[in-house]
PDB file of C-alpha atoms and ligand atoms in Angstrom:
ATOM      1  CA  UNK A  17      -3.433  -7.111 -28.995  1.00 46.00           C
ATOM      2  CA  UNK A  18      -4.349  -6.622 -25.393  1.00 48.00           C
ATOM      3  CA  UNK A  19      -0.976  -8.036 -24.250  1.00 53.00           C
ATOM      4  CA  UNK A  20       0.853  -5.864 -26.711  1.00 53.00           C
ATOM      5  CA  UNK A  21      -0.773  -2.635 -25.399  1.00 51.00           C
ATOM      6  CA  UNK A  22      -0.140  -3.641 -21.805  1.00 52.00           C
ATOM      7  CA  UNK A  23       3.561  -3.983 -22.491  1.00 52.00           C
ATOM      8  CA  UNK A  24       3.742  -0.604 -24.159  1.00 51.00           C
ATOM      9  CA  UNK A  25       1.790   1.126 -21.405  1.00 51.00           C
ATOM     10  CA  UNK A  26       3.676  -0.438 -18.437  1.00 51.00           C
ATOM     11  CA  UNK A  27       6.161   2.111 -17.118  1.00 51.00           C
ATOM     12  CA  UNK A  28       9.528   0.537 -17.894  1.00 50.00           C
ATOM     13  CA  UNK A  29      11.298   1.257 -14.595  1.00 49.00           C
ATOM     14  CA  UNK A  30       8.413  -0.008 -12.472  1.00 51.00           C
ATOM     15  CA  UNK A  31       8.897  -3.451 -13.841  1.00 49.00           C
ATOM     16  CA  UNK A  32      12.700  -3.036 -13.753  1.00 47.00           C
ATOM     17  CA  UNK A  33      12.557  -2.747 -10.032  1.00 51.00           C
ATOM     18  CA  UNK A  34      10.432  -5.931  -9.762  1.00 84.00           C
ATOM     19  CA  UNK A  35      12.389  -7.770 -12.396  1.00 90.00           C
ATOM     20  CA  UNK A  36      15.552  -7.525 -10.345  1.00 89.00           C
ATOM     21  CA  UNK A  37      13.695  -9.037  -7.308  1.00 90.00           C
ATOM     22  CA  UNK A  38      12.378 -11.877  -9.383  1.00 95.00           C
ATOM     23  CA  UNK A  39      15.929 -12.582 -10.516  1.00 95.00           C
ATOM     24  CA  UNK A  40      17.212 -12.506  -6.914  1.00 93.00           C
ATOM     25  CA  UNK A  41      14.495 -14.933  -5.694  1.00 94.00           C
ATOM     26  CA  UNK A  42      14.254 -17.305  -8.642  1.00 97.00           C
ATOM     27  CA  UNK A  43      17.217 -17.215 -10.898  1.00 97.00           C
ATOM     28  CA  UNK A  44      20.196 -16.053  -8.922  1.00 96.00           C
ATOM     29  CA  UNK A  45      20.822 -19.460  -7.343  1.00 96.00           C
ATOM     30  CA  UNK A  46      22.145 -20.607 -10.786  1.00 97.00           C
ATOM     31  CA  UNK A  47      22.705 -17.480 -12.838  1.00 97.00           C
ATOM     32  CA  UNK A  48      25.440 -15.145 -11.471  1.00 96.00           C
ATOM     33  CA  UNK A  49      24.853 -11.529 -12.214  1.00 94.00           C
ATOM     34  CA  UNK A  50      28.075 -10.205 -13.796  1.00 92.00           C
ATOM     35  CA  UNK A  51      31.508 -11.508 -14.671  1.00 93.00           C
ATOM     36  CA  UNK A  52      33.695  -9.689 -17.127  1.00 90.00           C
ATOM     37  CA  UNK A  53      33.682 -11.217 -20.605  1.00 90.00           C
ATOM     38  CA  UNK A  54      37.434 -11.925 -20.615  1.00 90.00           C
ATOM     39  CA  UNK A  55      37.204 -13.869 -17.486  1.00 94.00           C
ATOM     40  CA  UNK A  56      34.320 -15.794 -18.813  1.00 95.00           C
ATOM     41  CA  UNK A  57      36.106 -16.681 -21.997  1.00 93.00           C
ATOM     42  CA  UNK A  58      39.116 -17.784 -20.180  1.00 94.00           C
ATOM     43  CA  UNK A  59      36.983 -20.024 -17.901  1.00 96.00           C
ATOM     44  CA  UNK A  60      35.033 -21.678 -20.664  1.00 95.00           C
ATOM     45  CA  UNK A  61      37.633 -21.875 -23.448  1.00 92.00           C
ATOM     46  CA  UNK A  62      40.766 -22.498 -21.512  1.00 93.00           C
ATOM     47  CA  UNK A  63      39.797 -23.927 -18.146  1.00 94.00           C
ATOM     48  CA  UNK A  64      36.803 -26.030 -18.846  1.00 94.00           C
ATOM     49  CA  UNK A  65      34.799 -24.070 -16.206  1.00 96.00           C
ATOM     50  CA  UNK A  66      37.161 -24.979 -13.413  1.00 95.00           C
ATOM     51  CA  UNK A  67      38.151 -21.315 -12.804  1.00 93.00           C
ATOM     52  CA  UNK A  68      34.637 -20.125 -11.887  1.00 94.00           C
ATOM     53  CA  UNK A  69      32.618 -23.342 -11.553  1.00 95.00           C
ATOM     54  CA  UNK A  70      29.595 -21.594 -12.887  1.00 96.00           C
ATOM     55  CA  UNK A  71      26.194 -23.400 -12.729  1.00 96.00           C
ATOM     56  CA  UNK A  72      24.730 -21.414 -15.625  1.00 97.00           C
ATOM     57  CA  UNK A  73      25.500 -18.564 -18.101  1.00 97.00           C
ATOM     58  CA  UNK A  74      25.794 -15.144 -16.316  1.00 97.00           C
ATOM     59  CA  UNK A  75      23.172 -12.390 -16.756  1.00 96.00           C
ATOM     60  CA  UNK A  76      25.602 -10.274 -18.769  1.00 95.00           C
ATOM     61  CA  UNK A  77      26.087 -13.269 -21.120  1.00 96.00           C
ATOM     62  CA  UNK A  78      22.302 -13.844 -21.393  1.00 97.00           C
ATOM     63  CA  UNK A  79      21.680 -10.152 -21.984  1.00 95.00           C
ATOM     64  CA  UNK A  80      24.302  -9.961 -24.732  1.00 94.00           C
ATOM     65  CA  UNK A  81      23.169 -13.184 -26.506  1.00 96.00           C
ATOM     66  CA  UNK A  82      19.530 -12.481 -26.285  1.00 96.00           C
ATOM     67  CA  UNK A  83      19.977  -8.982 -27.857  1.00 94.00           C
ATOM     68  CA  UNK A  84      22.145 -10.539 -30.541  1.00 94.00           C
ATOM     69  CA  UNK A  85      20.129 -13.580 -31.384  1.00 95.00           C
ATOM     70  CA  UNK A  86      16.486 -12.772 -30.882  1.00 96.00           C
ATOM     71  CA  UNK A  87      14.539 -10.537 -33.276  1.00 94.00           C
ATOM     72  CA  UNK A  88      16.349  -7.673 -35.157  1.00 92.00           C
ATOM     73  CA  UNK A  89      19.302  -6.364 -33.174  1.00 89.00           C
ATOM     74  CA  UNK A  90      19.269  -3.181 -35.140  1.00 88.00           C
ATOM     75  CA  UNK A  91      15.461  -2.732 -35.084  1.00 87.00           C
ATOM     76  CA  UNK A  92      13.032  -1.227 -32.747  1.00 85.00           C
ATOM     77  CA  UNK A  93      13.977  -1.730 -29.072  1.00 82.00           C
ATOM     78  CA  UNK A  94      10.375  -2.185 -27.687  1.00 85.00           C
ATOM     79  CA  UNK A  95       9.708  -4.763 -30.399  1.00 92.00           C
ATOM     80  CA  UNK A  96      12.821  -6.706 -29.708  1.00 94.00           C
ATOM     81  CA  UNK A  97      12.150  -6.600 -25.954  1.00 92.00           C
ATOM     82  CA  UNK A  98       8.793  -8.195 -26.596  1.00 94.00           C
ATOM     83  CA  UNK A  99      10.365 -10.891 -28.651  1.00 96.00           C
ATOM     84  CA  UNK A 100      12.953 -11.504 -25.886  1.00 96.00           C
ATOM     85  CA  UNK A 101      10.188 -11.695 -23.360  1.00 96.00           C
ATOM     86  CA  UNK A 102       8.356 -14.306 -25.290  1.00 96.00           C
ATOM     87  CA  UNK A 103      11.517 -16.332 -25.852  1.00 97.00           C
ATOM     88  CA  UNK A 104      12.339 -16.305 -22.175  1.00 97.00           C
ATOM     89  CA  UNK A 105       8.779 -17.198 -21.334  1.00 97.00           C
ATOM     90  CA  UNK A 106       8.908 -20.128 -23.719  1.00 97.00           C
ATOM     91  CA  UNK A 107      12.365 -21.191 -22.528  1.00 97.00           C
ATOM     92  CA  UNK A 108      11.515 -21.044 -18.838  1.00 97.00           C
ATOM     93  CA  UNK A 109       8.505 -23.236 -19.301  1.00 97.00           C
ATOM     94  CA  UNK A 110       9.909 -25.472 -22.025  1.00 97.00           C
ATOM     95  CA  UNK A 111      13.695 -25.460 -21.924  1.00 96.00           C
ATOM     96  CA  UNK A 112      15.161 -27.097 -24.945  1.00 95.00           C
ATOM     97  CA  UNK A 113      18.803 -26.903 -26.119  1.00 92.00           C
ATOM     98  CA  UNK A 114      17.585 -26.734 -29.807  1.00 92.00           C
ATOM     99  CA  UNK A 115      16.241 -23.256 -28.950  1.00 93.00           C
ATOM    100  CA  UNK A 116      19.355 -22.052 -27.121  1.00 94.00           C
ATOM    101  CA  UNK A 117      20.810 -18.621 -27.924  1.00 94.00           C
ATOM    102  CA  UNK A 118      24.027 -19.134 -25.929  1.00 93.00           C
ATOM    103  CA  UNK A 119      27.307 -20.183 -27.448  1.00 91.00           C
ATOM    104  CA  UNK A 120      27.599 -23.972 -27.843  1.00 91.00           C
ATOM    105  CA  UNK A 121      31.121 -23.761 -26.297  1.00 90.00           C
ATOM    106  CA  UNK A 122      29.548 -22.297 -23.115  1.00 94.00           C
ATOM    107  CA  UNK A 123      26.405 -24.422 -23.044  1.00 94.00           C
ATOM    108  CA  UNK A 124      28.424 -27.700 -23.262  1.00 94.00           C
ATOM    109  CA  UNK A 125      29.321 -27.099 -19.671  1.00 95.00           C
ATOM    110  CA  UNK A 126      25.835 -27.126 -18.422  1.00 95.00           C
ATOM    111  CA  UNK A 127      22.847 -29.386 -18.099  1.00 93.00           C
ATOM    112  CA  UNK A 128      19.700 -28.155 -19.771  1.00 95.00           C
ATOM    113  CA  UNK A 129      17.986 -25.766 -17.501  1.00 96.00           C
ATOM    114  CA  UNK A 130      15.227 -27.302 -15.434  1.00 96.00           C
ATOM    115  CA  UNK A 131      11.733 -26.148 -16.387  1.00 97.00           C
ATOM    116  CA  UNK A 132      10.221 -23.519 -14.120  1.00 97.00           C
ATOM    117  CA  UNK A 133       6.628 -24.405 -14.824  1.00 96.00           C
ATOM    118  CA  UNK A 134       4.515 -23.580 -11.759  1.00 95.00           C
ATOM    119  CA  UNK A 135       7.414 -21.770  -9.989  1.00 95.00           C
ATOM    120  CA  UNK A 136       7.243 -18.425 -11.826  1.00 95.00           C
ATOM    121  CA  UNK A 137       4.184 -16.458 -13.096  1.00 94.00           C
ATOM    122  CA  UNK A 138       3.869 -14.869 -16.475  1.00 93.00           C
ATOM    123  CA  UNK A 139       4.192 -11.428 -14.877  1.00 93.00           C
ATOM    124  CA  UNK A 140       7.360 -12.382 -13.144  1.00 94.00           C
ATOM    125  CA  UNK A 141       8.704 -13.776 -16.374  1.00 95.00           C
ATOM    126  CA  UNK A 142       7.964 -10.588 -18.317  1.00 93.00           C
ATOM    127  CA  UNK A 143       9.505  -8.545 -15.581  1.00 93.00           C
ATOM    128  CA  UNK A 144      12.678 -10.571 -15.212  1.00 95.00           C
ATOM    129  CA  UNK A 145      13.102 -10.851 -19.015  1.00 96.00           C
ATOM    130  CA  UNK A 146      12.897  -7.023 -19.241  1.00 92.00           C
ATOM    131  CA  UNK A 147      15.459  -6.709 -16.456  1.00 92.00           C
ATOM    132  CA  UNK A 148      17.826  -9.057 -18.191  1.00 95.00           C
ATOM    133  CA  UNK A 149      17.306  -7.298 -21.543  1.00 92.00           C
ATOM    134  CA  UNK A 150      18.177  -3.917 -20.044  1.00 85.00           C
ATOM    135  CA  UNK A 151      20.887  -5.265 -17.809  1.00 88.00           C
ATOM    136  CA  UNK A 152      23.919  -2.995 -17.436  1.00 79.00           C
ATOM    137  CA  UNK A 153      27.273  -4.017 -15.981  1.00 78.00           C
ATOM    138  CA  UNK A 154      27.622  -2.638 -12.439  1.00 73.00           C
ATOM    139  CA  UNK A 155      28.594   0.978 -12.127  1.00 66.00           C
ATOM    140  CA  UNK A 156      30.944   2.132  -9.516  1.00 65.00           C
ATOM    141  CA  UNK A 157      29.032   2.220  -6.207  1.00 69.00           C
ATOM    142  CA  UNK A 158      27.856   5.647  -5.199  1.00 76.00           C
ATOM    143  CA  UNK A 159      29.804   7.117  -2.490  1.00 82.00           C
ATOM    144  CA  UNK A 160      27.450   9.924  -1.648  1.00 87.00           C
ATOM    145  CA  UNK A 161      23.695  10.259  -1.714  1.00 91.00           C
ATOM    146  CA  UNK A 162      22.290  11.895  -4.816  1.00 87.00           C
ATOM    147  CA  UNK A 163      19.667  14.404  -3.825  1.00 92.00           C
ATOM    148  CA  UNK A 164      17.073  15.697  -6.226  1.00 89.00           C
ATOM    149  CA  UNK A 165      14.485  18.439  -5.820  1.00 89.00           C
ATOM    150  CA  UNK A 166      10.933  17.575  -4.729  1.00 93.00           C
ATOM    151  CA  UNK A 167       9.287  18.039  -8.157  1.00 89.00           C
ATOM    152  CA  UNK A 168      11.796  15.617  -9.691  1.00 86.00           C
ATOM    153  CA  UNK A 169      11.325  13.214  -6.743  1.00 92.00           C
ATOM    154  CA  UNK A 170       7.647  13.143  -7.371  1.00 91.00           C
ATOM    155  CA  UNK A 171       8.062  12.349 -11.046  1.00 84.00           C
ATOM    156  CA  UNK A 172      10.635   9.537 -10.284  1.00 84.00           C
ATOM    157  CA  UNK A 173       8.410   8.198  -7.525  1.00 89.00           C
ATOM    158  CA  UNK A 174       5.425   8.010  -9.911  1.00 85.00           C
ATOM    159  CA  UNK A 175       7.530   6.120 -12.381  1.00 77.00           C
ATOM    160  CA  UNK A 176       9.404   3.744 -10.110  1.00 81.00           C
ATOM    161  CA  UNK A 177       7.152   3.276  -7.023  1.00 86.00           C
ATOM    162  CA  UNK A 178      10.015   4.288  -4.785  1.00 91.00           C
ATOM    163  CA  UNK A 179       9.390   6.295  -1.712  1.00 96.00           C
ATOM    164  CA  UNK A 180      10.349  10.017  -1.349  1.00 97.00           C
ATOM    165  CA  UNK A 181      12.535  10.720   1.598  1.00 98.00           C
ATOM    166  CA  UNK A 182      12.828  14.287   2.665  1.00 98.00           C
ATOM    167  CA  UNK A 183      15.636  15.191   5.079  1.00 98.00           C
ATOM    168  CA  UNK A 184      14.928  18.307   7.035  1.00 97.00           C
ATOM    169  CA  UNK A 185      18.259  19.823   7.894  1.00 97.00           C
ATOM    170  CA  UNK A 186      20.123  23.013   8.760  1.00 96.00           C
ATOM    171  CA  UNK A 187      23.890  23.849   8.827  1.00 94.00           C
ATOM    172  CA  UNK A 188      23.556  25.058  12.467  1.00 95.00           C
ATOM    173  CA  UNK A 189      22.009  21.766  13.554  1.00 96.00           C
ATOM    174  CA  UNK A 190      24.676  19.730  15.304  1.00 96.00           C
ATOM    175  CA  UNK A 191      22.997  16.339  15.074  1.00 97.00           C
ATOM    176  CA  UNK A 192      22.113  16.860  11.388  1.00 97.00           C
ATOM    177  CA  UNK A 193      25.727  17.431  10.516  1.00 96.00           C
ATOM    178  CA  UNK A 194      26.767  14.584  12.611  1.00 96.00           C
ATOM    179  CA  UNK A 195      24.334  12.198  10.902  1.00 97.00           C
ATOM    180  CA  UNK A 196      25.309  13.472   7.534  1.00 96.00           C
ATOM    181  CA  UNK A 197      28.951  12.663   8.220  1.00 95.00           C
ATOM    182  CA  UNK A 198      28.312   9.220   9.650  1.00 96.00           C
ATOM    183  CA  UNK A 199      25.073   7.400   8.962  1.00 97.00           C
ATOM    184  CA  UNK A 200      24.316   9.108   5.648  1.00 97.00           C
ATOM    185  CA  UNK A 201      27.980   8.420   4.374  1.00 95.00           C
ATOM    186  CA  UNK A 202      27.633   4.698   5.206  1.00 94.00           C
ATOM    187  CA  UNK A 203      27.784   2.512   1.948  1.00 91.00           C
ATOM    188  CA  UNK A 204      25.110   0.199   3.207  1.00 92.00           C
ATOM    189  CA  UNK A 205      22.789   3.114   4.093  1.00 96.00           C
ATOM    190  CA  UNK A 206      23.499   4.845   0.744  1.00 94.00           C
ATOM    191  CA  UNK A 207      22.762   1.537  -1.071  1.00 90.00           C
ATOM    192  CA  UNK A 208      19.531   1.031   0.852  1.00 93.00           C
ATOM    193  CA  UNK A 209      18.298   4.569   0.203  1.00 95.00           C
ATOM    194  CA  UNK A 210      19.174   4.545  -3.506  1.00 90.00           C
ATOM    195  CA  UNK A 211      17.516   1.134  -3.871  1.00 89.00           C
ATOM    196  CA  UNK A 212      14.017   2.093  -2.461  1.00 92.00           C
ATOM    197  CA  UNK A 213      13.984   5.901  -1.905  1.00 95.00           C
ATOM    198  CA  UNK A 214      14.321   9.081  -3.688  1.00 94.00           C
ATOM    199  CA  UNK A 215      16.223  11.386  -1.334  1.00 96.00           C
ATOM    200  CA  UNK A 216      15.511  15.177  -1.070  1.00 96.00           C
ATOM    201  CA  UNK A 217      17.373  17.457   1.285  1.00 97.00           C
ATOM    202  CA  UNK A 218      15.657  20.610   2.504  1.00 96.00           C
ATOM    203  CA  UNK A 219      17.865  23.073   4.319  1.00 96.00           C
ATOM    204  CA  UNK A 220      15.331  25.058   6.318  1.00 95.00           C
ATOM    205  CA  UNK A 221      17.708  27.949   7.048  1.00 94.00           C
ATOM    206  CA  UNK A 222      17.191  28.878   3.313  1.00 94.00           C
ATOM    207  CA  UNK A 223      14.413  26.696   1.844  1.00 93.00           C
ATOM    208  CA  UNK A 224      10.752  25.986   2.369  1.00 92.00           C
ATOM    209  CA  UNK A 225       9.311  22.578   2.950  1.00 94.00           C
ATOM    210  CA  UNK A 226       7.033  21.459   0.119  1.00 89.00           C
ATOM    211  CA  UNK A 227       3.242  21.093   0.315  1.00 76.00           C
ATOM    212  CA  UNK A 228       2.750  22.475   3.766  1.00 82.00           C
ATOM    213  CA  UNK A 229       4.928  19.898   5.609  1.00 93.00           C
ATOM    214  CA  UNK A 230       5.582  21.024   9.247  1.00 92.00           C
ATOM    215  CA  UNK A 231       8.711  20.322  11.204  1.00 92.00           C
ATOM    216  CA  UNK A 232       9.385  20.963  14.715  1.00 93.00           C
ATOM    217  CA  UNK A 233      12.962  19.789  15.072  1.00 95.00           C
ATOM    218  CA  UNK A 234      16.012  19.043  12.777  1.00 96.00           C
ATOM    219  CA  UNK A 235      16.764  16.541  11.586  1.00 97.00           C
ATOM    220  CA  UNK A 236      13.376  15.152  10.609  1.00 98.00           C
ATOM    221  CA  UNK A 237      12.798  12.664   7.921  1.00 98.00           C
ATOM    222  CA  UNK A 238       9.519  12.631   5.978  1.00 97.00           C
ATOM    223  CA  UNK A 239       8.605   9.650   3.889  1.00 97.00           C
ATOM    224  CA  UNK A 240       6.046  10.343   1.152  1.00 96.00           C
ATOM    225  CA  UNK A 241       4.411   8.527  -1.672  1.00 93.00           C
ATOM    226  CA  UNK A 242       4.364   9.939  -5.297  1.00 90.00           C
ATOM    227  CA  UNK A 243       1.226  12.000  -4.525  1.00 91.00           C
ATOM    228  CA  UNK A 244       2.958  13.739  -1.618  1.00 91.00           C
ATOM    229  CA  UNK A 245       1.045  11.783   1.031  1.00 92.00           C
ATOM    230  CA  UNK A 246       3.111  11.428   4.215  1.00 94.00           C
ATOM    231  CA  UNK A 247       3.713   7.738   4.997  1.00 94.00           C
ATOM    232  CA  UNK A 248       5.871   8.247   8.068  1.00 95.00           C
ATOM    233  CA  UNK A 249       7.599  11.078   9.920  1.00 96.00           C
ATOM    234  CA  UNK A 250      10.763  10.328  11.797  1.00 97.00           C
ATOM    235  CA  UNK A 251      12.267  13.108  13.927  1.00 97.00           C
ATOM    236  CA  UNK A 252      15.795  12.873  15.246  1.00 96.00           C
ATOM    237  CA  UNK A 253      19.290  11.760  14.221  1.00 97.00           C
ATOM    238  CA  UNK A 254      19.963   7.954  14.072  1.00 97.00           C
ATOM    239  CA  UNK A 255      22.832   5.534  14.061  1.00 97.00           C
ATOM    240  CA  UNK A 256      23.327   3.231  11.035  1.00 96.00           C
ATOM    241  CA  UNK A 257      21.499   0.117  12.341  1.00 96.00           C
ATOM    242  CA  UNK A 258      18.482   1.998  13.659  1.00 97.00           C
ATOM    243  CA  UNK A 259      18.181   4.082  10.479  1.00 97.00           C
ATOM    244  CA  UNK A 260      18.366   0.970   8.288  1.00 97.00           C
ATOM    245  CA  UNK A 261      15.445  -0.484  10.440  1.00 97.00           C
ATOM    246  CA  UNK A 262      13.462   2.587   9.907  1.00 97.00           C
ATOM    247  CA  UNK A 263      14.025   2.400   6.165  1.00 97.00           C
ATOM    248  CA  UNK A 264      12.971  -1.257   6.127  1.00 95.00           C
ATOM    249  CA  UNK A 265       9.797  -0.495   8.149  1.00 95.00           C
ATOM    250  CA  UNK A 266       8.814   2.188   5.619  1.00 95.00           C
ATOM    251  CA  UNK A 267       9.512  -0.161   2.725  1.00 92.00           C
ATOM    252  CA  UNK A 268       7.372  -2.949   4.312  1.00 90.00           C
ATOM    253  CA  UNK A 269       4.554  -0.505   5.234  1.00 86.00           C
ATOM    254  CA  UNK A 270       4.409   0.854   1.748  1.00 79.00           C
ATOM    255  CA  UNK A 271       4.780  -2.476   0.069  1.00 73.00           C
ATOM    256  CA  UNK A 272       7.509  -1.138  -2.316  1.00 63.00           C
ATOM    257  CA  UNK A 273       7.791  -3.661  -5.090  1.00 56.00           C
ATOM    258  CA  UNK A 274      11.130  -5.413  -4.961  1.00 56.00           C
TER     259      UNK A 274
HETATM  260  C1  HEC B  30      18.543 -24.661 -11.280  1.00 66.77           C
HETATM  261  C2  HEC B  30      19.336 -23.648 -11.981  1.00 66.77           C
HETATM  262  C3  HEC B  30      18.644 -22.624 -12.806  1.00 66.77           C
HETATM  263  C4  HEC B  30      17.675 -21.699 -12.413  1.00 66.77           C
HETATM  264  C5  HEC B  30      16.979 -21.580 -11.067  1.00 66.77           C
HETATM  265  C6  HEC B  30      17.407 -20.875 -13.590  1.00 66.77           C
HETATM  266  N1  HEC B  30      18.303 -21.249 -14.590  1.00 66.77           N
HETATM  267 FE1  HEC B  30      18.333 -20.319 -16.493  1.00 66.77          FE
HETATM  268  N2  HEC B  30      19.656 -21.722 -17.087  1.00 66.77           N
HETATM  269  C7  HEC B  30      20.183 -22.573 -16.313  1.00 66.77           C
HETATM  270  C8  HEC B  30      21.231 -23.398 -17.091  1.00 66.77           C
HETATM  271  C9  HEC B  30      22.113 -24.526 -16.598  1.00 66.77           C
HETATM  272  C10 HEC B  30      21.230 -22.795 -18.418  1.00 66.77           C
HETATM  273  C11 HEC B  30      22.092 -23.216 -19.560  1.00 66.77           C
HETATM  274  C12 HEC B  30      21.587 -24.487 -20.238  1.00 66.77           C
HETATM  275  C13 HEC B  30      20.319 -24.063 -21.080  1.00 66.77           C
HETATM  276  O1  HEC B  30      20.379 -23.198 -21.887  1.00 66.77           O
HETATM  277  O2  HEC B  30      19.334 -24.816 -20.852  1.00 66.77           O
HETATM  278  C14 HEC B  30      20.213 -21.695 -18.319  1.00 66.77           C
HETATM  279  C15 HEC B  30      19.890 -20.970 -19.471  1.00 66.77           C
HETATM  280  C16 HEC B  30      18.965 -19.906 -19.389  1.00 66.77           C
HETATM  281  C17 HEC B  30      18.687 -19.051 -20.535  1.00 66.77           C
HETATM  282  C18 HEC B  30      19.220 -19.177 -21.882  1.00 66.77           C
HETATM  283  C19 HEC B  30      18.698 -20.204 -22.793  1.00 66.77           C
HETATM  284  C20 HEC B  30      19.497 -20.352 -23.915  1.00 66.77           C
HETATM  285  O3  HEC B  30      19.211 -19.738 -24.977  1.00 66.77           O
HETATM  286  O4  HEC B  30      20.610 -20.933 -23.879  1.00 66.77           O
HETATM  287  C21 HEC B  30      17.851 -18.121 -20.050  1.00 66.77           C
HETATM  288  C22 HEC B  30      17.187 -17.019 -20.906  1.00 66.77           C
HETATM  289  C23 HEC B  30      17.629 -18.401 -18.708  1.00 66.77           C
HETATM  290  N3  HEC B  30      18.397 -19.451 -18.295  1.00 66.77           N
HETATM  291  C24 HEC B  30      16.724 -17.562 -17.899  1.00 66.77           C
HETATM  292  C25 HEC B  30      16.517 -17.848 -16.548  1.00 66.77           C
HETATM  293  C26 HEC B  30      15.704 -17.122 -15.646  1.00 66.77           C
HETATM  294  C27 HEC B  30      15.016 -15.746 -16.105  1.00 66.77           C
HETATM  295  C28 HEC B  30      15.644 -17.703 -14.473  1.00 66.77           C
HETATM  296  C29 HEC B  30      14.845 -17.223 -13.216  1.00 66.77           C
HETATM  297  C30 HEC B  30      13.351 -17.050 -13.475  1.00 66.77           C
HETATM  298  C31 HEC B  30      16.416 -18.888 -14.575  1.00 66.77           C
HETATM  299  N4  HEC B  30      17.003 -18.984 -15.809  1.00 66.77           N
HETATM  300  C32 HEC B  30      16.543 -19.870 -13.518  1.00 66.77           C
HETATM  301  C33 HEC B  30      20.040 -22.898 -14.965  1.00 66.77           C
HETATM  302  C34 HEC B  30      19.031 -22.304 -14.174  1.00 66.77           C
END
C-alpha cells in the first residue's frame, strides 16, 4: 500500500526527467531510442537485422508492446503504468524469454537480455519504466525558445525541478538583440535551455521584473528555483560556448536531476 501511494503522489514529470537520464546511462548502449516502425519491420522481417544491426528492441517498440501486452490496454493509465513498472522491474532483474512481451520475430534476433541485478536501483527502474511507458516519438526540434510568464514558470519548475531562467532585455539594448539573434537562436543552446530550464523573457522597457529582482544592465540572466530564490545572476551578452558553460554550471550547482 505504501508503494502504491508513493507512485500516485510522485509528480509525473519529475521522474520523467530522471527516467530519461537512467535510460541514457544504463539502457541506451543496447536499446536505441526511436526508429520508425516501417523501417523496423523491414529490418526484422526482410533483412534479418542486417539493415540496422540492432542490439535490442528500440524504445518505441518497447513502449508499444508494453502498453499492448501488460495489464488492460483500455483501462486506467495509472494502473497500467504500475503494472508495466513491476514487469520491467522483474524483467531487468530476472530476464526470461518466457515472460517476453516483444514479438517472437523480433526477439529471435537477440540473445536474452543480461540481468541488471546490482546495476540499477528500484527507483531508477521505476523512473525508466515510466519514461518508456510515456515515450513519444521525437517531435520536430524547436527552432526558437518558448518563453512563458513567471507564474507559469514557477508552476512548471515545481513540477519538473527545472531552473527558471529570466532574461532581462530591452529592444534598445544592442547586445541583447545581438545575443537573441545569435546565441539564443543556436540549436544546441535552445536544446540545452529547453532540457533543464524554463525561459522567461522580461522586456524592461514595458514590464516589471518579478519579486523585487534588481537589474543594473541589460541583458542580465537570473536563474531561480521554483520558490523564486536566485541561484545565480549573470550580467552581459555571451557567445554560444560561454553561455553553454554558464548553463552547465547552474545545472551542476542546483543538482538538476537528469
Ligand atoms: C547489454 C544490452 C542491454 C542493456 C544494457 C539493456 N537491455 Fe533491455 N534488452 C536487451 C535485449 C537484447 C533484449 C531483447 C531480448 C529479451 O527480451 O531478453 C532486451 C529486452 C528488454 C525488454 C523487453 C522484454 C521483453 O518483454 O521482451 C525491456 C522492457 C528492457 N529490455 C528494458 C531495459 C531497460 C529499462 C534497460 C536499462 C535499465 C535495459 N533494458 C538495458 C538488451 C539490453
